[in-house]
Amino acid sequence: MVEWCRKIGYEPPDFNRLNAIHIAGTKGKGSTSAFISSILAQYLPSRAEVPQPGKLHKIGLYTSPHLRFVRERIQIDNAPLSEAAFASYFFQTWDRLEASAAAAGEPTNPCAKPVYFRYLTLMALHTYMSEGVDTAVVECGIGGEYDSTNILVQPTVTGITSLGIDHTVVLGKTIEEIAWHKAGIMKKDSVCYTVQQPEAAMTVLRERATERGSELRLVAERHPQIVSGEVALGLAADFQKTNASLAVAIAAEHLRVLGFKGLDVKDKLPEEFLKGLEQVKWGGRCETRLEGPIGWHLDGGHTLESITVAGEWYAERVLASHTSPPKTQSEETAILASPAANATPPRILLFNQQTRAGLPLLRTLHTLLSNRLQEAHPFSHVIFCSNVTFADSGFRPDLVSINVSEEELADLRVQKELAQGWGDIDGKGSEVFVARTIEEAVQKARQIARTWTGGDVERGDPTAEGVIKILVTGSVHLVGGVLEVLAAEE
């Protein structure tokens, strides 16, 4: 990565100007990064009640993967680059690499360009340097030690979110090996914050901190104002309280390094922190979209740990709807007049996992929801689909996957295997469908909803999310595709 940076005109120490915050972890690193960026944005001169000149002017946020647009990965002041800016910086990076290859006498060498994620990392760094960004929140892609983002030599602070087993081919099969990789972002004289981890992982993190001359600080408990609910977090689900508490510690440390004085966040959070935590937006992670009687519950969980978190959140939403406040007499009259008055609302799972083992995820989700909801069959309908976006036009360009064979997509091999596996897990407790595209899966879910409501799109739960709760999970690409379909129709 050092050589690639040199090819576009930078040495690693040049990026010290970005005052980078580097975040690694298995679960929650994107959400934590979003919380940090949202908090720090409250200190920008345009927002701060008492501006502190020279401290903070522009904030970069680099995350992955994207949901709908690749531009989402490279943000400034919590907004994706415009199409024009993205194109400009993309080709600036491209042209510099072309010039470097030509100077070396290798203008047609296919190795003259780095792979996708490395290219976007180079482009993000070049963008932030060109735009005068003076704080950059940078999320690792995979691991830490050998990640493309680990070109940062002097971050103001680093953070490691909850660790689990993922990317085992690259990072190893044990929590100790994975912790070793994640700890690679620790840097000399920079504090590293983390949350409670399995003891085996904590041992490795402590050892790595000593080796690298970094102070490891543990955010052992959630912040009291977050636990109490005094802060209405912008991201739903209980686990986000852990991510938010870690973000508070990291953002505070960063501001102290920049020279902000009198910053105490231990017991009572400053107003800027409260606003940042409440105003944060991070799509596709425990997100709910309302559509008449339908509540689309979207979470891109794709590991055993993250699918568990998604399941817990979905169970909370289902159970909360069972205890909603009493309806008014007019609402009760409308519901009793519906053809489905005495029917239980359908509960629908829309699922895909194209490149990993999907059955363990389904088994984990089924077991968790069966236990939490006290129901042998947690879903009335299950729809499996590919990650192809639209029926007529195929993939949206930003959502094309080159990691899946066309033959596998054409015969829906994975989806049929998942459907068969679900039958083994759930028996005959749910109706199972296989859809060729995300658009067709969305249409099928709506058809199920219309059948239950008798075509009355107004029949919904007036007190909460839609009465028909659809869980979309298993893949970030699936969630992004569903959001794209919903947005296209809007």
XYZ file of C-alpha atoms in Angstrom:
490
model
C 0.000 0.000 0.000
C 2.961 2.321 0.624
C 4.011 1.923 -3.009
C 0.499 2.601 -4.273
C 0.395 5.808 -2.227
C 3.695 6.901 -3.729
C 2.334 6.251 -7.213
C -0.375 8.877 -6.630
C 1.997 11.334 -4.975
C 1.820 10.704 -1.233
C 4.024 9.357 1.536
C 2.258 7.790 4.552
C 3.214 10.638 6.945
C 1.406 13.078 4.616
C -1.874 11.640 5.897
C -1.114 12.899 9.408
C -2.805 16.112 8.231
C -6.091 14.220 8.263
C -6.006 13.691 12.063
C -7.379 10.236 11.407
C -9.460 8.126 13.764
C -8.961 4.466 12.846
C -11.650 1.886 13.670
C -11.415 -1.919 13.454
C -13.618 -4.733 14.750
C -15.944 -7.518 13.691
C -19.307 -6.082 14.699
C -20.408 -2.473 14.858
C -17.365 -0.765 13.394
C -19.466 1.022 10.762
C -22.091 2.131 13.286
C -19.401 3.262 15.726
C -17.698 5.251 12.961
C -21.020 6.873 12.074
C -21.658 7.811 15.721
C -18.176 9.364 15.966
C -18.600 11.360 12.767
C -22.030 12.583 13.828
C -20.735 13.713 17.228
C -17.745 15.543 15.753
C -19.942 17.227 13.143
C -21.584 19.159 15.978
C -18.248 20.905 16.530
C -17.966 22.203 12.969
C -17.984 26.030 12.830
C -21.321 25.991 11.002
C -23.011 24.047 13.812
C -21.125 24.783 17.015
C -22.799 27.261 19.341
C -19.370 28.463 20.431
C -16.998 27.864 17.492
C -13.377 27.138 18.318
C -11.347 28.463 15.357
C -8.666 26.250 13.905
C -9.920 23.053 15.513
C -12.247 21.338 13.065
C -13.348 22.374 9.573
C -14.156 19.281 7.506
C -14.836 15.698 8.555
C -14.245 12.712 6.305
C -15.949 9.369 6.873
C -14.678 6.325 4.968
C -16.681 3.113 5.419
C -17.578 -0.088 3.601
C -19.508 -1.699 2.094
C -22.020 0.640 0.505
C -25.754 -0.017 0.406
C -27.010 1.688 -2.764
C -24.239 3.901 -4.143
C -20.479 3.451 -4.046
C -20.320 7.182 -3.259
C -21.651 6.371 0.219
C -18.225 5.034 1.144
C -16.495 8.416 0.839
C -18.316 11.099 2.803
C -17.512 14.643 3.822
C -19.436 16.174 6.715
C -21.697 13.100 6.734
C -22.793 13.460 3.113
C -21.642 11.194 0.251
C -19.549 12.774 -2.476
C -21.602 14.189 -5.317
C -21.506 12.264 -8.578
C -19.365 15.018 -10.119
C -16.879 15.018 -7.230
C -16.706 11.226 -7.168
C -15.999 11.079 -10.891
C -13.378 13.821 -10.634
C -11.419 12.199 -7.820
C -11.807 8.740 -9.343
C -10.122 9.839 -12.562
C -7.544 11.957 -10.804
C -6.467 8.815 -8.958
C -6.671 6.775 -12.171
C -4.600 9.265 -14.164
C -1.894 9.409 -11.508
C -1.618 5.625 -11.533
C -1.513 5.636 -15.348
C 1.256 8.235 -15.343
C 3.229 6.271 -12.771
C 2.930 3.078 -14.819
C 3.951 4.898 -18.007
C 6.987 6.373 -16.267
C 7.992 2.832 -15.313
C 7.552 1.671 -18.896
C 4.503 -0.435 -18.062
C 1.460 1.480 -19.369
C -0.513 -1.665 -20.270
C 0.420 -3.760 -17.255
C -2.817 -5.024 -15.611
C -1.067 -4.645 -12.259
C -0.899 -0.895 -12.819
C -4.142 -0.560 -10.836
C -4.823 -1.884 -7.341
C -7.816 -4.087 -6.519
C -11.238 -2.558 -5.805
C -11.042 -1.825 -2.071
C -7.437 -0.665 -2.227
C -8.283 1.650 -5.120
C -11.197 3.193 -3.227
C -8.970 3.644 -0.163
C -6.377 5.487 -2.271
C -9.141 7.561 -3.804
C -10.655 8.402 -0.408
C -7.305 9.526 0.989
C -6.616 11.628 -2.118
C -10.106 13.142 -1.868
C -9.677 14.076 1.777
C -6.230 15.556 1.207
C -7.509 17.595 -1.741
C -10.626 18.785 0.080
C -8.772 19.988 3.175
C -10.340 17.465 5.525
C -8.835 17.863 8.991
C -10.529 14.930 10.728
C -11.049 11.593 8.983
C -12.910 8.677 10.535
C -11.566 5.604 8.752
C -13.147 2.164 9.070
C -11.007 -0.895 8.307
C -12.133 -3.203 5.532
C -10.973 -6.604 6.788
C -8.747 -7.159 9.798
C -6.355 -4.348 10.573
C -2.695 -5.341 10.422
C -2.677 -5.887 6.654
C -5.726 -3.817 5.751
C -5.365 -1.172 3.071
C -6.424 1.519 5.539
C -3.506 0.713 7.826
C -1.357 3.174 5.904
C -2.168 5.674 8.660
C 0.944 6.108 10.784
C -0.218 8.631 13.375
C -3.943 8.472 14.116
C -5.194 10.648 16.938
C -6.938 7.637 18.487
C -7.918 4.111 17.462
C -10.868 1.923 18.388
C -11.689 -1.785 18.290
C -15.353 -2.755 18.391
C -16.784 -6.131 19.423
C -14.807 -9.079 18.072
C -16.141 -12.330 16.673
C -15.379 -15.021 14.122
C -15.454 -13.737 10.546
C -13.281 -13.743 7.400
C -11.539 -16.847 8.728
C -9.717 -17.562 5.452
C -7.860 -14.269 5.819
C -7.804 -13.662 9.572
C -7.696 -17.147 11.090
C -10.223 -19.398 12.760
C -9.695 -18.438 16.401
C -10.636 -15.318 18.327
C -6.977 -14.903 19.288
C -5.849 -14.789 15.651
C -8.600 -12.354 14.741
C -7.768 -10.106 17.715
C -4.120 -10.057 16.597
C -5.110 -8.739 13.171
C -7.534 -6.147 14.520
C -4.941 -4.844 16.963
C -2.672 -4.066 14.033
C -4.197 -0.570 13.861
C -2.723 0.325 17.266
C -0.004 2.950 16.936
C 2.715 4.246 19.197
C 1.579 7.097 21.446
C -2.061 6.785 20.317
C -4.696 5.566 22.757
C -6.789 2.584 21.657
C -10.297 2.137 23.083
C -12.184 -1.133 23.068
C -15.272 -2.708 24.646
C -15.620 -5.896 26.667
C -14.212 -8.803 24.660
C -13.803 -12.534 25.297
C -10.909 -12.914 27.714
C -8.764 -14.694 25.121
C -9.168 -11.714 22.804
C -8.483 -9.200 25.592
C -5.224 -10.965 26.405
C -4.066 -10.591 22.803
C -5.148 -6.936 22.662
C -3.182 -6.149 25.830
C -0.095 -7.895 24.507
C -0.312 -6.103 21.179
C -0.805 -2.734 22.865
C 2.409 -3.273 24.857
C 4.299 -4.347 21.734
C 3.182 -1.312 19.759
C 3.535 1.308 22.484
C -0.182 2.080 22.573
C -2.300 2.530 25.687
C -5.329 0.216 25.671
C -8.360 1.611 27.492
C -11.470 -0.441 28.146
C -14.951 1.064 27.892
C -16.221 -1.454 30.381
C -19.742 -0.104 30.810
C -22.267 1.730 28.711
C -22.546 5.437 29.367
C -25.175 6.074 32.087
C -27.148 8.579 29.980
C -27.289 6.074 27.147
C -28.312 3.197 29.413
C -31.078 5.230 31.029
C -32.610 6.150 27.699
C -32.059 9.845 28.361
C -30.317 9.889 24.984
C -32.609 8.771 22.157
C -30.033 7.147 19.897
C -30.524 7.651 16.183
C -29.776 3.957 15.602
C -32.202 1.352 16.929
C -31.417 -1.862 18.848
C -29.946 -2.411 22.277
C -26.459 -3.332 21.025
C -26.063 0.162 19.562
C -25.771 1.436 23.125
C -22.407 -0.331 23.331
C -21.276 1.146 20.016
C -22.468 4.609 21.056
C -20.611 4.420 24.371
C -17.400 3.446 22.597
C -17.927 6.285 20.120
C -18.305 8.770 22.985
C -14.933 7.768 24.439
C -13.183 7.890 21.056
C -14.714 11.227 19.996
C -13.805 12.797 23.342
C -10.203 11.594 23.071
C -9.940 12.944 19.536
C -11.219 16.364 20.588
C -8.764 16.450 23.478
C -5.897 15.663 21.082
C -7.068 18.545 18.859
C -6.863 20.865 21.833
C -10.444 21.147 23.053
C -10.355 22.043 26.736
C -12.561 21.076 29.665
C -14.162 18.112 27.948
C -15.633 15.716 30.519
C -17.925 12.967 29.263
C -17.776 10.548 32.170
C -21.128 11.313 33.790
C -22.857 14.016 31.771
C -22.465 14.393 28.029
C -22.034 17.811 26.416
C -24.924 19.030 24.299
C -22.922 18.415 21.127
C -22.515 14.742 22.022
C -26.230 14.387 22.736
C -27.145 15.888 19.361
C -24.613 13.754 17.532
C -25.888 10.537 19.084
C -29.499 11.436 18.353
C -29.021 12.721 14.805
C -26.801 9.921 13.478
C -27.973 8.099 10.369
C -26.667 4.707 9.244
C -28.890 2.941 6.749
C -29.498 -0.779 6.544
C -28.535 -1.532 10.126
C -31.587 -2.224 12.273
C -33.512 0.181 10.071
C -37.281 0.316 9.695
C -39.088 1.660 6.620
C -42.857 2.090 6.738
C -45.111 1.392 3.789
C -48.777 1.378 4.747
C -49.395 -1.824 6.689
C -45.852 -3.051 6.038
C -42.880 -2.468 8.275
C -39.688 -3.311 6.360
C -37.114 -4.292 9.004
C -33.712 -4.156 7.350
C -30.401 -5.369 8.715
C -27.434 -6.619 6.708
C -26.372 -9.221 9.290
C -24.293 -11.888 7.537
C -22.314 -13.587 10.305
C -23.541 -15.748 13.168
C -22.934 -12.871 15.588
C -24.580 -10.194 13.461
C -27.569 -12.349 12.497
C -28.101 -12.940 16.220
C -28.108 -9.193 16.807
C -30.560 -8.685 13.928
C -32.803 -11.413 15.304
C -32.811 -9.904 18.787
C -33.776 -6.521 17.366
C -36.556 -8.012 15.231
C -37.885 -9.951 18.217
C -37.960 -6.717 20.241
C -40.042 -5.066 17.507
C -42.474 -7.988 17.290
C -42.901 -8.220 21.050
C -43.311 -4.456 21.339
C -46.203 -4.581 18.863
C -47.906 -7.173 21.089
C -47.972 -4.642 23.904
C -48.918 -1.512 21.941
C -51.331 0.958 23.541
C -55.068 0.269 23.162
C -56.602 1.441 19.891
C -59.328 4.067 19.726
C -62.918 3.003 19.068
C -62.744 4.217 15.446
C -59.529 2.264 14.873
C -61.043 -0.877 16.379
C -64.135 -0.482 14.175
C -61.967 -0.165 11.032
C -59.964 -3.246 11.953
C -63.035 -5.348 12.744
C -64.458 -4.440 9.334
C -61.410 -5.841 7.565
C -61.629 -9.256 5.866
C -58.621 -10.314 7.922
C -60.017 -9.148 11.242
C -59.535 -12.463 13.002
C -56.288 -13.440 11.275
C -52.813 -13.153 12.724
C -50.713 -10.723 10.644
C -48.245 -12.508 8.400
C -44.620 -12.359 9.443
C -42.242 -12.551 6.498
C -38.522 -13.311 6.136
C -36.773 -12.082 2.987
C -33.301 -13.664 2.919
C -30.232 -14.240 0.819
C -26.595 -15.089 1.409
C -24.852 -15.752 -1.870
C -21.196 -16.289 -0.944
C -21.196 -17.704 2.590
C -22.845 -20.659 4.280
C -26.429 -19.459 4.601
C -27.956 -22.427 6.423
C -26.098 -21.837 9.714
C -27.387 -18.260 9.648
C -30.956 -19.446 9.064
C -30.677 -22.066 11.793
C -29.354 -19.496 14.274
C -32.087 -17.001 13.377
C -34.846 -19.620 13.628
C -33.673 -20.900 17.013
C -33.343 -17.404 18.453
C -36.750 -16.187 17.272
C -38.508 -19.409 18.256
C -37.163 -18.970 21.784
C -37.757 -15.239 22.060
C -41.252 -15.297 20.569
C -42.216 -18.654 22.091
C -43.366 -19.866 18.685
C -42.234 -23.009 16.882
C -42.601 -21.263 13.515
C -41.446 -17.615 13.761
C -42.364 -16.744 10.145
C -45.534 -17.401 8.191
C -43.793 -16.797 4.851
C -40.159 -17.016 3.760
C -38.824 -15.646 0.478
C -35.377 -16.469 -0.876
C -34.009 -14.400 -3.745
C -30.746 -13.609 -5.503
C -29.027 -10.241 -5.108
C -29.994 -9.237 -8.669
C -31.840 -5.950 -8.233
C -34.452 -5.606 -10.984
C -36.417 -8.075 -13.099
C -35.909 -6.233 -16.411
C -32.608 -4.381 -16.033
C -30.735 -6.710 -13.686
C -28.187 -5.369 -11.209
C -28.107 -1.676 -10.446
C -24.544 -0.718 -11.534
C -23.370 0.094 -7.993
C -24.652 -3.270 -6.752
C -23.037 -5.608 -9.292
C -21.236 -8.549 -7.684
C -18.354 -10.229 -9.522
C -17.941 -12.880 -6.831
C -20.893 -14.981 -8.006
C -20.999 -17.091 -11.159
C -23.622 -16.235 -13.767
C -24.597 -19.897 -13.964
C -25.256 -20.024 -10.229
C -27.452 -16.937 -10.470
C -29.305 -18.177 -13.534
C -30.484 -21.445 -12.018
C -31.007 -19.983 -8.507
C -28.951 -22.829 -7.112
C -28.203 -21.153 -3.786
C -31.782 -19.989 -3.275
C -33.196 -23.459 -3.916
C -30.720 -24.991 -1.478
C -31.662 -22.413 1.155
C -35.368 -23.096 0.589
C -34.838 -26.808 1.033
C -32.735 -26.220 4.120
C -35.392 -23.986 5.633
C -37.881 -26.822 5.218
C -35.584 -29.073 7.235
C -35.255 -26.394 9.938
C -38.863 -25.216 10.166
C -40.829 -28.209 8.909
C -44.011 -27.121 7.177
C -44.665 -24.145 9.403
C -44.221 -21.501 6.720
C -44.887 -20.976 3.032
C -41.600 -20.805 1.124
C -40.991 -18.987 -2.157
C -37.984 -18.523 -4.415
C -37.740 -15.276 -6.390
C -35.317 -14.558 -9.220
C -34.696 -10.911 -8.263
C -35.018 -8.593 -5.295
C -37.734 -6.649 -7.099
C -39.815 -9.811 -7.518
C -39.247 -10.732 -3.857
C -40.504 -7.303 -2.771
C -43.555 -7.702 -5.019
C -44.266 -11.133 -3.511
C -44.072 -9.741 0.022
C -46.492 -6.974 -0.909
C -48.846 -9.489 -2.484
C -48.895 -11.437 0.788
C -49.635 -8.201 2.640
C -52.464 -7.262 0.275
C -54.024 -10.707 0.633
C -54.080 -10.347 4.401
C -55.436 -6.794 4.398
C -58.000 -7.499 1.700
C -56.293 -4.877 -0.436
C -56.757 -2.157 2.193
C -53.395 -0.396 2.227
C -54.508 1.744 5.156
C -54.874 -1.236 7.472
C -51.791 -0.914 9.634
C -50.772 -0.558 13.209
C -51.448 3.129 13.951
C -49.188 3.033 17.007
C -45.917 1.665 15.666
C -44.230 0.218 12.581
C -46.361 -1.579 10.029
C -48.436 -4.397 11.480
C -46.963 -6.781 8.883
C -43.338 -7.098 9.891
C -40.921 -8.148 7.146
C -37.353 -8.968 8.161
C -34.798 -8.428 5.377
C -31.433 -9.874 6.350
C -28.540 -12.174 5.481
C -26.624 -9.825 3.196
C -25.737 -6.146 3.002
C -26.139 -6.455 -0.770
C -29.692 -7.737 -0.313
C -30.585 -4.871 2.022
C -29.088 -2.340 -0.383
C -31.064 -3.870 -3.233
C -34.345 -3.711 -1.290
C -33.680 -0.058 -0.442
C -32.963 0.591 -4.127
C -36.234 -1.061 -5.204
C -38.219 0.887 -2.625
C -36.515 4.156 -3.620
C -36.986 3.528 -7.342
C -40.724 3.154 -6.838
C -40.913 6.295 -4.731
